[in-house]
Coordinates of C-alpha atoms in Angstrom, one line a residue:
M1 CA -11.2 64.3 -6.2
E2 CA -14.9 63.4 -5.9
I3 CA -17.5 66.2 -5.7
E4 CA -20.9 65.1 -4.7
R5 CA -23.7 66.4 -7.0
R6 CA -25.8 67.3 -4.0
D7 CA -23.1 69.7 -2.7
I8 CA -22.7 71.3 -6.1
L9 CA -26.5 72.0 -6.3
L10 CA -26.7 73.3 -2.8
S11 CA -23.7 75.7 -3.2
A12 CA -24.9 76.9 -6.5
A13 CA -28.4 77.6 -5.0
A14 CA -26.8 79.4 -2.1
M15 CA -24.8 81.7 -4.4
V16 CA -28.0 82.7 -6.3
V17 CA -30.2 83.4 -3.3
G18 CA -27.2 85.1 -1.6
M19 CA -27.8 88.1 -3.8
A20 CA -31.0 88.7 -1.9
A21 CA -31.5 86.8 1.3
P22 CA -35.0 85.2 1.4
A23 CA -37.4 87.1 3.7
C24 CA -38.4 85.3 6.9
A25 CA -41.0 86.3 9.4
A26 CA -39.4 88.3 12.2
P27 CA -38.5 86.1 15.2
P28 CA -40.9 86.7 18.2
R29 CA -37.9 87.8 20.2
K30 CA -34.2 88.6 19.8
L31 CA -32.3 85.4 19.7
G32 CA -29.3 85.1 22.0
Y33 CA -25.8 84.6 20.8
A34 CA -22.8 83.1 22.7
I35 CA -19.6 84.4 21.3
V36 CA -16.9 81.8 21.6
G37 CA -13.5 83.4 21.5
L38 CA -12.7 86.9 22.6
G39 CA -9.9 87.7 20.3
Y40 CA -9.8 90.8 18.2
Y41 CA -12.6 89.7 15.8
G42 CA -15.0 88.4 18.3
L43 CA -14.5 91.2 20.8
N44 CA -13.9 94.3 18.7
V45 CA -15.7 93.5 15.4
I46 CA -18.7 91.2 16.2
I47 CA -19.8 92.1 19.7
P48 CA -20.3 95.8 19.0
Q49 CA -22.7 94.9 16.1
F50 CA -25.4 93.6 18.5
A51 CA -26.4 97.2 19.4
K52 CA -27.6 97.6 15.7
C53 CA -29.3 94.2 15.4
R54 CA -33.1 93.8 15.1
H55 CA -33.2 90.0 15.8
S56 CA -30.0 89.3 17.7
R57 CA -28.5 90.0 21.0
L58 CA -25.4 89.1 23.1
A59 CA -26.4 86.4 25.6
A60 CA -23.1 84.8 26.7
V61 CA -19.3 84.8 26.2
V62 CA -16.8 81.9 26.2
S63 CA -13.1 82.5 26.7
G64 CA -10.0 81.0 28.1
D65 CA -9.3 84.3 29.9
P66 CA -11.6 84.4 32.9
A67 CA -10.8 88.1 33.7
K68 CA -11.4 89.2 30.2
A69 CA -14.7 87.2 30.0
K70 CA -16.0 88.7 33.2
R71 CA -15.1 92.2 32.2
V72 CA -16.8 91.9 28.8
A73 CA -19.9 90.3 30.4
A74 CA -20.1 93.2 32.9
E75 CA -19.7 95.8 30.1
H76 CA -22.6 94.3 28.2
G77 CA -25.0 93.7 31.1
L78 CA -24.6 89.9 31.2
T79 CA -24.9 88.0 34.5
P80 CA -22.0 86.0 35.8
D81 CA -23.7 82.7 34.9
S82 CA -23.5 83.8 31.2
V83 CA -19.7 83.5 31.3
Y84 CA -18.1 80.2 30.2
S85 CA -14.6 78.8 29.9
Y86 CA -13.7 76.2 27.3
D87 CA -13.8 73.6 30.0
T88 CA -17.4 74.5 31.1
F89 CA -18.6 75.2 27.6
D90 CA -20.9 72.2 27.4
R91 CA -23.0 73.6 30.3
I92 CA -24.4 76.1 27.7
R93 CA -27.0 73.5 27.0
D94 CA -28.7 74.5 30.2
N95 CA -28.8 78.2 29.3
P96 CA -32.2 78.9 27.5
D97 CA -31.0 82.5 26.7
V98 CA -28.4 81.1 24.3
D99 CA -30.0 80.1 20.9
I100 CA -26.9 80.4 18.7
V101 CA -23.2 79.9 19.2
Y102 CA -20.8 82.0 17.1
V103 CA -17.4 80.2 16.8
C104 CA -14.7 82.9 16.5
L105 CA -11.7 80.7 17.3
P106 CA -8.6 79.6 15.4
N107 CA -9.4 77.4 12.4
A108 CA -8.3 74.1 14.0
M109 CA -10.9 74.6 16.8
H110 CA -13.9 75.2 14.6
A111 CA -15.0 71.6 14.2
E112 CA -14.8 70.8 18.0
Y113 CA -16.8 73.7 19.1
T114 CA -19.4 73.5 16.3
I115 CA -20.0 69.9 17.2
R116 CA -20.1 70.5 20.9
A117 CA -22.6 73.4 20.3
A118 CA -24.8 71.3 18.2
R119 CA -24.8 68.5 20.8
A120 CA -25.8 71.2 23.4
G121 CA -28.8 71.9 21.2
K122 CA -27.6 75.2 19.8
H123 CA -27.6 76.6 16.3
V124 CA -24.1 77.5 15.0
L125 CA -22.5 80.4 13.1
C126 CA -18.9 79.4 12.5
E127 CA -16.2 81.6 11.1
K128 CA -14.4 80.8 7.8
P129 CA -12.7 78.7 6.8
M130 CA -15.3 76.2 8.1
A131 CA -12.6 73.8 9.3
I132 CA -9.1 72.5 8.3
S133 CA -10.2 69.5 6.4
V134 CA -13.1 68.0 4.4
A135 CA -13.5 65.3 7.0
E136 CA -14.0 67.9 9.7
C137 CA -16.5 69.9 7.6
E138 CA -18.5 66.7 7.0
A139 CA -18.5 65.9 10.8
M140 CA -19.8 69.4 11.6
I141 CA -22.6 69.1 9.1
A142 CA -23.6 65.7 10.4
A143 CA -23.6 66.9 14.0
C144 CA -25.9 69.8 13.2
R145 CA -28.2 67.7 11.1
A146 CA -28.4 65.0 13.9
A147 CA -29.4 67.8 16.4
N148 CA -31.8 69.4 13.9
R149 CA -29.8 72.7 14.3
R150 CA -28.9 75.2 11.6
L151 CA -25.3 75.7 10.6
M152 CA -24.0 78.9 8.9
I153 CA -20.5 79.9 7.8
G154 CA -19.3 83.5 8.3
Y155 CA -19.1 84.5 4.6
R156 CA -19.9 88.1 5.3
S157 CA -19.3 89.2 1.7
H158 CA -22.7 87.7 0.9
F159 CA -24.2 90.5 2.9
E160 CA -21.9 93.3 1.7
P161 CA -23.6 95.8 -0.7
H162 CA -20.8 96.1 -3.2
N163 CA -20.3 92.4 -3.5
L164 CA -24.1 91.8 -3.8
E165 CA -24.4 94.4 -6.5
A166 CA -21.4 92.9 -8.4
M167 CA -23.1 89.5 -8.3
R168 CA -26.3 91.0 -9.6
L169 CA -24.6 92.9 -12.4
A170 CA -22.7 89.7 -13.4
R171 CA -25.9 87.7 -13.5
A172 CA -27.7 90.4 -15.4
G173 CA -25.1 90.2 -18.2
D174 CA -23.7 93.7 -17.6
A175 CA -20.2 92.6 -18.7
G176 CA -21.6 90.1 -21.2
K177 CA -20.4 86.5 -21.3
I178 CA -18.0 86.0 -18.5
R179 CA -14.5 85.1 -19.7
Y180 CA -12.2 85.8 -16.8
V181 CA -12.1 86.6 -13.1
R182 CA -9.1 87.8 -11.1
S183 CA -9.2 87.9 -7.3
E184 CA -6.3 88.7 -5.1
H185 CA -6.4 89.0 -1.3
G186 CA -3.5 89.4 1.2
F187 CA -1.9 91.5 3.8
V188 CA 1.5 91.7 5.5
Q189 CA 1.6 89.2 8.4
G190 CA 4.4 90.5 10.5
D191 CA 4.5 88.5 13.8
P192 CA 5.8 84.9 13.6
A193 CA 4.1 84.3 17.0
K194 CA 0.6 84.8 15.6
W195 CA -1.6 81.7 15.6
R196 CA -2.3 82.1 11.9
L197 CA 1.4 81.2 11.3
K198 CA 1.1 78.0 13.4
R199 CA -0.1 75.1 11.3
A200 CA -1.5 73.2 14.3
L201 CA -4.0 76.1 14.8
S202 CA -4.5 77.5 11.3
G203 CA -4.3 74.4 9.2
G204 CA -2.3 76.4 6.6
G205 CA -1.1 79.8 5.6
S206 CA -2.6 82.6 3.5
L207 CA -4.8 80.2 1.6
M208 CA -6.7 79.2 4.8
D209 CA -7.1 82.9 5.6
M210 CA -7.2 85.4 2.7
G211 CA -7.4 82.7 0.1
I212 CA -11.0 82.0 1.1
Y213 CA -12.0 85.4 -0.1
S214 CA -10.3 84.9 -3.5
L215 CA -11.9 81.5 -3.9
Q216 CA -15.4 82.7 -2.9
A217 CA -15.2 85.6 -5.3
A218 CA -14.3 83.4 -8.2
R219 CA -17.3 81.2 -7.5
Y220 CA -19.9 83.9 -6.7
M221 CA -18.8 86.2 -9.5
T222 CA -19.0 83.5 -12.2
G223 CA -22.0 81.7 -10.6
E224 CA -20.3 78.4 -11.6
E225 CA -18.4 75.6 -9.9
P226 CA -14.9 74.9 -11.1
V227 CA -14.0 71.7 -12.9
A228 CA -10.2 71.9 -12.5
V229 CA -7.5 73.7 -10.6
T230 CA -3.8 74.3 -11.2
A231 CA -1.8 75.9 -8.3
R232 CA 1.7 77.0 -7.5
E233 CA 3.2 78.1 -4.1
S234 CA 5.9 80.7 -3.5
T235 CA 7.3 80.8 0.0
D236 CA 10.7 81.9 1.4
R237 CA 11.3 79.3 4.1
R238 CA 14.2 81.3 5.4
D239 CA 11.7 83.9 6.6
P240 CA 10.8 83.1 10.3
R241 CA 7.2 83.8 9.6
F242 CA 6.9 80.9 7.1
T243 CA 8.6 78.0 8.7
E244 CA 5.3 76.2 9.1
V245 CA 2.8 77.7 6.6
E246 CA 2.8 79.1 3.0
D247 CA 3.2 82.7 2.2
M248 CA 1.9 83.2 -1.4
I249 CA -0.1 80.7 -3.4
D250 CA -1.8 81.3 -6.8
W251 CA -4.2 79.1 -8.6
T252 CA -6.2 79.0 -11.8
L253 CA -9.8 77.6 -11.8
E254 CA -11.4 76.3 -15.0
F255 CA -15.2 76.5 -15.2
P256 CA -17.7 74.6 -17.4
S257 CA -18.4 77.6 -19.5
G258 CA -14.8 78.0 -20.5
A259 CA -14.3 80.9 -18.1
L260 CA -11.1 81.1 -16.1
A261 CA -10.3 82.5 -12.7
S262 CA -6.9 83.6 -11.6
C263 CA -6.7 83.7 -7.8
Q264 CA -4.0 84.6 -5.3
S265 CA -3.5 84.8 -1.5
M266 CA -0.4 86.1 0.3
Y267 CA 1.0 87.1 3.7
S268 CA 3.7 89.4 2.3
A269 CA 1.8 92.1 0.4
N270 CA -1.4 94.0 0.8
Q271 CA -4.1 93.3 -1.8
N272 CA -7.9 93.3 -1.9
H273 CA -9.1 93.1 -5.5
I274 CA -11.8 91.4 -7.6
L275 CA -12.0 91.9 -11.4
L276 CA -14.5 90.2 -13.7
M277 CA -14.1 90.6 -17.5
G278 CA -16.7 89.6 -20.1
D279 CA -17.0 90.1 -23.8
K280 CA -18.9 93.4 -23.3
G281 CA -17.1 95.0 -20.4
R282 CA -15.8 94.5 -16.8
I283 CA -16.9 94.8 -13.2
E284 CA -14.2 95.7 -10.7
L285 CA -14.0 96.1 -6.9
E286 CA -11.0 97.6 -5.1
P287 CA -10.9 97.3 -2.2
A288 CA -13.4 94.5 -2.6
T289 CA -14.0 92.8 0.8
Q290 CA -12.9 95.1 3.5
Y291 CA -15.0 95.8 6.6
D292 CA -16.0 99.1 5.0
G293 CA -14.8 101.5 2.3
N294 CA -15.2 99.1 -0.6
R295 CA -15.5 100.6 -4.1
M296 CA -16.7 99.4 -7.5
W297 CA -16.6 100.4 -11.1
T298 CA -17.8 99.1 -14.5
G299 CA -16.6 99.9 -18.0
R300 CA -15.8 98.7 -21.4
N301 CA -12.1 98.9 -21.1
G302 CA -11.4 100.3 -17.6
R303 CA -13.0 102.1 -14.7
D304 CA -15.4 104.2 -16.7
R305 CA -18.3 104.4 -14.3
V306 CA -18.3 104.4 -10.5
I307 CA -21.1 102.1 -9.1
E308 CA -22.8 102.9 -5.8
P309 CA -24.8 99.9 -4.7
P310 CA -28.4 100.5 -3.5
P311 CA -28.5 101.6 0.1
V312 CA -29.1 98.9 2.7
P313 CA -30.4 99.4 6.2
V314 CA -27.7 97.4 7.9
N315 CA -24.0 96.6 7.5
Q316 CA -22.6 93.2 6.5
F317 CA -22.0 92.1 10.0
V318 CA -25.5 92.9 11.3
G319 CA -27.0 91.4 8.1
Q320 CA -25.1 88.2 8.8
L321 CA -26.1 88.0 12.5
D322 CA -29.8 88.7 11.9
H323 CA -30.0 86.4 8.9
M324 CA -28.8 83.5 11.1
A325 CA -31.3 84.5 13.8
E326 CA -34.1 84.5 11.3
C327 CA -33.1 81.2 9.8
A328 CA -32.8 79.6 13.3
A329 CA -36.2 80.8 14.3
A330 CA -37.9 79.8 11.0
G331 CA -36.0 76.4 10.6
R332 CA -34.6 77.5 7.3
E333 CA -31.1 76.9 5.8
P334 CA -28.9 80.0 5.7
I335 CA -27.8 81.2 2.3
V336 CA -24.2 80.3 3.2
S337 CA -24.8 77.0 5.0
G338 CA -22.3 74.3 6.0
A339 CA -22.6 72.9 2.4
E340 CA -21.0 76.1 1.1
G341 CA -18.1 75.8 3.6
L342 CA -17.6 72.1 2.7
R343 CA -17.5 73.0 -1.0
D344 CA -14.8 75.5 -0.4
M345 CA -12.7 73.1 1.7
R346 CA -12.9 70.5 -1.1
I347 CA -11.4 73.0 -3.5
V348 CA -8.8 74.2 -0.9
E349 CA -7.6 70.6 -0.5
A350 CA -7.3 70.4 -4.3
I351 CA -5.3 73.6 -4.5
Y352 CA -2.8 72.4 -1.9
R353 CA -2.6 69.0 -3.7
S354 CA -2.0 70.7 -7.1
A355 CA 0.7 72.9 -5.7
R356 CA 2.3 70.0 -3.9
E357 CA 2.2 67.6 -6.9
G358 CA 2.8 70.2 -9.6
R359 CA -0.2 69.2 -11.7
T360 CA -3.7 70.1 -12.6
I361 CA -6.4 68.5 -10.3
R362 CA -9.7 67.6 -11.9
L363 CA -12.8 68.4 -9.8
Q364 CA -15.2 65.7 -11.0
R365 CA -18.9 65.9 -10.4

């Protein structure tokens, strides 16, 4: 599996600057977002954050449910011409109030709406995973590059205080030479009708959902890019939830320094944990990547010392929204750009291949 040197360098740089987003001059005005997809995340998690943003505001909504879209628009003081359906989405090019499109749709729709947004002249913030294939990721990057628009992926942990402090401590050598990272993420997915359990919409099971957190953590905690992956799947196909997608998948990543990462994702157990071990100690987060309530410890052999990260003025969601607005206004690449999403998807494809073929897959530079 070929990994381009340019992508490796870009993603490594993104992980380093991700510990402290580069300062940009404040945009002259709040940039307008169009939220595409009014499911739980877009409606209940993202839209309420605009009230706390310094550089971002809600400017439009896009939904397949006209009644819901009109209601949400009215609740947030938007005019009727700021409401779009999926069929009328391309008309967004004529709306100067929309600067950025935030794609909060099922995974299989990310590429289409990112590309359409770029062609409409809009910057794009796209939820993770970036897409369902390497080819789609490459097409998204190409479309944004052709339109001279910025593309950012919704890796919110790069704006979360505990994860940022864990990255800083790891880079500062707090645990010594890094030898091992363990990262497990999962929850009990109970409804077989959910889109995440339909391969046509999700592109896969727990790996394409919670597995992205585990993979990201392995990369940003070590600060390295893996050179090999060995994976194994465990799924009960008699379970009606898992007729199309995997339940649990675990994989081991090998890094150039000799460090190993043991990662796992699952849809049949609740887990949210990151542990880094070095020759001088450990850094541990549990819960690690929740919306709030994350906790962290360091110690020689266990949880000896509670770590409270330095206070930050905004939460991870606001930080993400405003960072994208700043980058769009300044013409700068976001710290988690499309190159970062592409890098993850290349590894995801290798994980699936390893599990399917029962062998180690080398990730060559």
